[in-house]
Amino acid sequence: MILVLAALSGALAVAAGAFGAHGASGAAVEWLKTGAHYQLIHVLAALIALRMEARGPAWLFVIGAGVFAGTLYLMALGLPRWLGAITPIGGALLIVGWLWLAAVGWRG
């Protein structure tokens, strides 16, 4: 299931980045660009974590990227800016995922 969600997340990130580059204007461009950047990086991180059999960090990368990028995408589409207050929750999940992955690596 993580693999499927990571793949869908990657597709969404490419679509959001393309929309940001070709169809958006104003602050929406930067939100889409930032969201797509973080989402794509964390799709790769999730796939690497899966390869390491580190399912916990992989889930955090997929969920965290979804929350982080998703709130930025929603604001870019015109939803209320208070969603930006939720964005750091996704970022915190990403940080925890990296720390967890480091712990997995440390344990060997």
PDB file of C-alpha atoms in Angstrom:
ATOM      1  CA  MET A   1       0.000   0.000   0.000  1.00  0.00           C
ATOM      2  CA  ILE A   2       2.865   2.399   0.740  1.00  0.00           C
ATOM      3  CA  LEU A   3       4.254   1.799  -2.745  1.00  0.00           C
ATOM      4  CA  VAL A   4       0.898   2.644  -4.346  1.00  0.00           C
ATOM      5  CA  LEU A   5       0.488   5.791  -2.253  1.00  0.00           C
ATOM      6  CA  ALA A   6       4.067   6.873  -2.951  1.00  0.00           C
ATOM      7  CA  ALA A   7       3.525   6.422  -6.689  1.00  0.00           C
ATOM      8  CA  LEU A   8       0.271   8.403  -6.592  1.00  0.00           C
ATOM      9  CA  SER A   9       1.993  11.050  -4.499  1.00  0.00           C
ATOM     10  CA  GLY A  10       4.711  11.343  -7.131  1.00  0.00           C
ATOM     11  CA  ALA A  11       2.135  11.745  -9.878  1.00  0.00           C
ATOM     12  CA  LEU A  12       0.354  14.453  -7.891  1.00  0.00           C
ATOM     13  CA  ALA A  13       3.632  16.273  -7.277  1.00  0.00           C
ATOM     14  CA  VAL A  14       4.453  16.341 -10.986  1.00  0.00           C
ATOM     15  CA  ALA A  15       0.939  17.603 -11.792  1.00  0.00           C
ATOM     16  CA  ALA A  16       1.157  20.300  -9.116  1.00  0.00           C
ATOM     17  CA  GLY A  17       4.584  21.395 -10.315  1.00  0.00           C
ATOM     18  CA  ALA A  18       3.362  21.574 -13.903  1.00  0.00           C
ATOM     19  CA  PHE A  19       0.336  23.598 -12.871  1.00  0.00           C
ATOM     20  CA  GLY A  20       2.598  25.918 -10.904  1.00  0.00           C
ATOM     21  CA  ALA A  21       4.858  26.388 -13.903  1.00  0.00           C
ATOM     22  CA  HIS A  22       2.145  26.833 -16.527  1.00  0.00           C
ATOM     23  CA  GLY A  23      -1.214  27.694 -15.021  1.00  0.00           C
ATOM     24  CA  ALA A  24      -0.859  29.470 -11.701  1.00  0.00           C
ATOM     25  CA  SER A  25       0.011  33.027 -10.792  1.00  0.00           C
ATOM     26  CA  GLY A  26       0.951  35.053  -7.753  1.00  0.00           C
ATOM     27  CA  ALA A  27       1.689  33.302  -4.456  1.00  0.00           C
ATOM     28  CA  ALA A  28       0.142  30.094  -5.813  1.00  0.00           C
ATOM     29  CA  VAL A  29       3.197  29.550  -8.030  1.00  0.00           C
ATOM     30  CA  GLU A  30       5.542  29.418  -5.045  1.00  0.00           C
ATOM     31  CA  TRP A  31       3.193  27.242  -2.980  1.00  0.00           C
ATOM     32  CA  LEU A  32       2.883  24.728  -5.816  1.00  0.00           C
ATOM     33  CA  LYS A  33       6.618  24.751  -6.459  1.00  0.00           C
ATOM     34  CA  THR A  34       7.485  24.236  -2.783  1.00  0.00           C
ATOM     35  CA  GLY A  35       4.855  21.543  -2.299  1.00  0.00           C
ATOM     36  CA  ALA A  36       5.946  19.632  -5.404  1.00  0.00           C
ATOM     37  CA  HIS A  37       9.614  19.854  -4.413  1.00  0.00           C
ATOM     38  CA  TYR A  38       9.082  18.471  -0.921  1.00  0.00           C
ATOM     39  CA  GLN A  39       6.598  15.879  -2.098  1.00  0.00           C
ATOM     40  CA  LEU A  40       8.906  14.477  -4.781  1.00  0.00           C
ATOM     41  CA  ILE A  41      11.866  14.291  -2.398  1.00  0.00           C
ATOM     42  CA  HIS A  42       9.783  12.404   0.132  1.00  0.00           C
ATOM     43  CA  VAL A  43       8.359  10.007  -2.446  1.00  0.00           C
ATOM     44  CA  LEU A  44      11.949   8.962  -3.110  1.00  0.00           C
ATOM     45  CA  ALA A  45      12.682   8.820   0.615  1.00  0.00           C
ATOM     46  CA  ALA A  46       9.631   6.580   1.129  1.00  0.00           C
ATOM     47  CA  LEU A  47      10.770   4.237  -1.646  1.00  0.00           C
ATOM     48  CA  ILE A  48      14.272   4.036  -0.174  1.00  0.00           C
ATOM     49  CA  ALA A  49      12.840   3.414   3.297  1.00  0.00           C
ATOM     50  CA  LEU A  50      10.673   0.638   1.867  1.00  0.00           C
ATOM     51  CA  ARG A  51      13.747  -0.910   0.261  1.00  0.00           C
ATOM     52  CA  MET A  52      15.374  -0.831   3.708  1.00  0.00           C
ATOM     53  CA  GLU A  53      12.236  -2.474   5.120  1.00  0.00           C
ATOM     54  CA  ALA A  54      11.683   0.616   7.281  1.00  0.00           C
ATOM     55  CA  ARG A  55       7.916   0.843   6.911  1.00  0.00           C
ATOM     56  CA  GLY A  56       7.395   3.318   9.748  1.00  0.00           C
ATOM     57  CA  PRO A  57       9.574   6.043   8.242  1.00  0.00           C
ATOM     58  CA  ALA A  58       8.101   5.293   4.801  1.00  0.00           C
ATOM     59  CA  TRP A  59       4.589   5.914   6.140  1.00  0.00           C
ATOM     60  CA  LEU A  60       5.700   9.153   7.797  1.00  0.00           C
ATOM     61  CA  PHE A  61       7.263  10.352   4.532  1.00  0.00           C
ATOM     62  CA  VAL A  62       4.083   9.643   2.554  1.00  0.00           C
ATOM     63  CA  ILE A  63       1.693  11.068   5.153  1.00  0.00           C
ATOM     64  CA  GLY A  64       3.908  14.021   6.060  1.00  0.00           C
ATOM     65  CA  ALA A  65       4.427  14.963   2.419  1.00  0.00           C
ATOM     66  CA  GLY A  66       0.691  14.649   1.834  1.00  0.00           C
ATOM     67  CA  VAL A  67      -0.110  17.022   4.678  1.00  0.00           C
ATOM     68  CA  PHE A  68       2.731  19.450   3.926  1.00  0.00           C
ATOM     69  CA  ALA A  69       2.223  19.658   0.170  1.00  0.00           C
ATOM     70  CA  GLY A  70      -1.528  19.125   0.300  1.00  0.00           C
ATOM     71  CA  THR A  71      -2.152  22.204   2.415  1.00  0.00           C
ATOM     72  CA  LEU A  72       0.015  24.287   0.083  1.00  0.00           C
ATOM     73  CA  TYR A  73      -1.835  22.931  -2.960  1.00  0.00           C
ATOM     74  CA  LEU A  74      -5.208  23.690  -1.395  1.00  0.00           C
ATOM     75  CA  MET A  75      -4.171  27.269  -0.655  1.00  0.00           C
ATOM     76  CA  ALA A  76      -2.904  27.598  -4.240  1.00  0.00           C
ATOM     77  CA  LEU A  77      -6.348  26.520  -5.420  1.00  0.00           C
ATOM     78  CA  GLY A  78      -7.944  29.315  -3.411  1.00  0.00           C
ATOM     79  CA  LEU A  79      -8.875  27.665  -0.141  1.00  0.00           C
ATOM     80  CA  PRO A  80      -8.365  29.722   3.037  1.00  0.00           C
ATOM     81  CA  ARG A  81      -4.854  30.684   4.063  1.00  0.00           C
ATOM     82  CA  TRP A  82      -5.413  29.375   7.613  1.00  0.00           C
ATOM     83  CA  LEU A  83      -4.554  25.975   6.093  1.00  0.00           C
ATOM     84  CA  GLY A  84      -0.965  27.237   6.226  1.00  0.00           C
ATOM     85  CA  ALA A  85      -1.140  26.691   9.981  1.00  0.00           C
ATOM     86  CA  ILE A  86      -1.477  22.947   9.312  1.00  0.00           C
ATOM     87  CA  THR A  87       1.490  22.785   6.929  1.00  0.00           C
ATOM     88  CA  PRO A  88       4.105  22.563   9.739  1.00  0.00           C
ATOM     89  CA  ILE A  89       2.418  19.409  11.049  1.00  0.00           C
ATOM     90  CA  GLY A  90       3.359  17.731   7.780  1.00  0.00           C
ATOM     91  CA  GLY A  91       6.874  19.112   8.113  1.00  0.00           C
ATOM     92  CA  ALA A  92       7.151  17.734  11.636  1.00  0.00           C
ATOM     93  CA  LEU A  93       6.088  14.289  10.385  1.00  0.00           C
ATOM     94  CA  LEU A  94       8.805  14.476   7.728  1.00  0.00           C
ATOM     95  CA  ILE A  95      11.436  15.360  10.327  1.00  0.00           C
ATOM     96  CA  VAL A  96      10.344  12.476  12.557  1.00  0.00           C
ATOM     97  CA  GLY A  97      10.506  10.175   9.535  1.00  0.00           C
ATOM     98  CA  TRP A  98      14.111  11.197   8.872  1.00  0.00           C
ATOM     99  CA  LEU A  99      15.061  10.751  12.523  1.00  0.00           C
ATOM    100  CA  TRP A 100      13.393   7.339  12.585  1.00  0.00           C
ATOM    101  CA  LEU A 101      15.213   6.351   9.401  1.00  0.00           C
ATOM    102  CA  ALA A 102      18.496   7.473  10.998  1.00  0.00           C
ATOM    103  CA  ALA A 103      17.716   5.240  13.993  1.00  0.00           C
ATOM    104  CA  VAL A 104      17.046   2.311  11.650  1.00  0.00           C
ATOM    105  CA  GLY A 105      20.389   2.928   9.975  1.00  0.00           C
ATOM    106  CA  TRP A 106      22.183   3.270  13.306  1.00  0.00           C
ATOM    107  CA  ARG A 107      20.841  -0.107  14.450  1.00  0.00           C
ATOM    108  CA  GLY A 108      22.019  -1.649  11.187  1.00  0.00           C
TER     109      GLY A 108
END
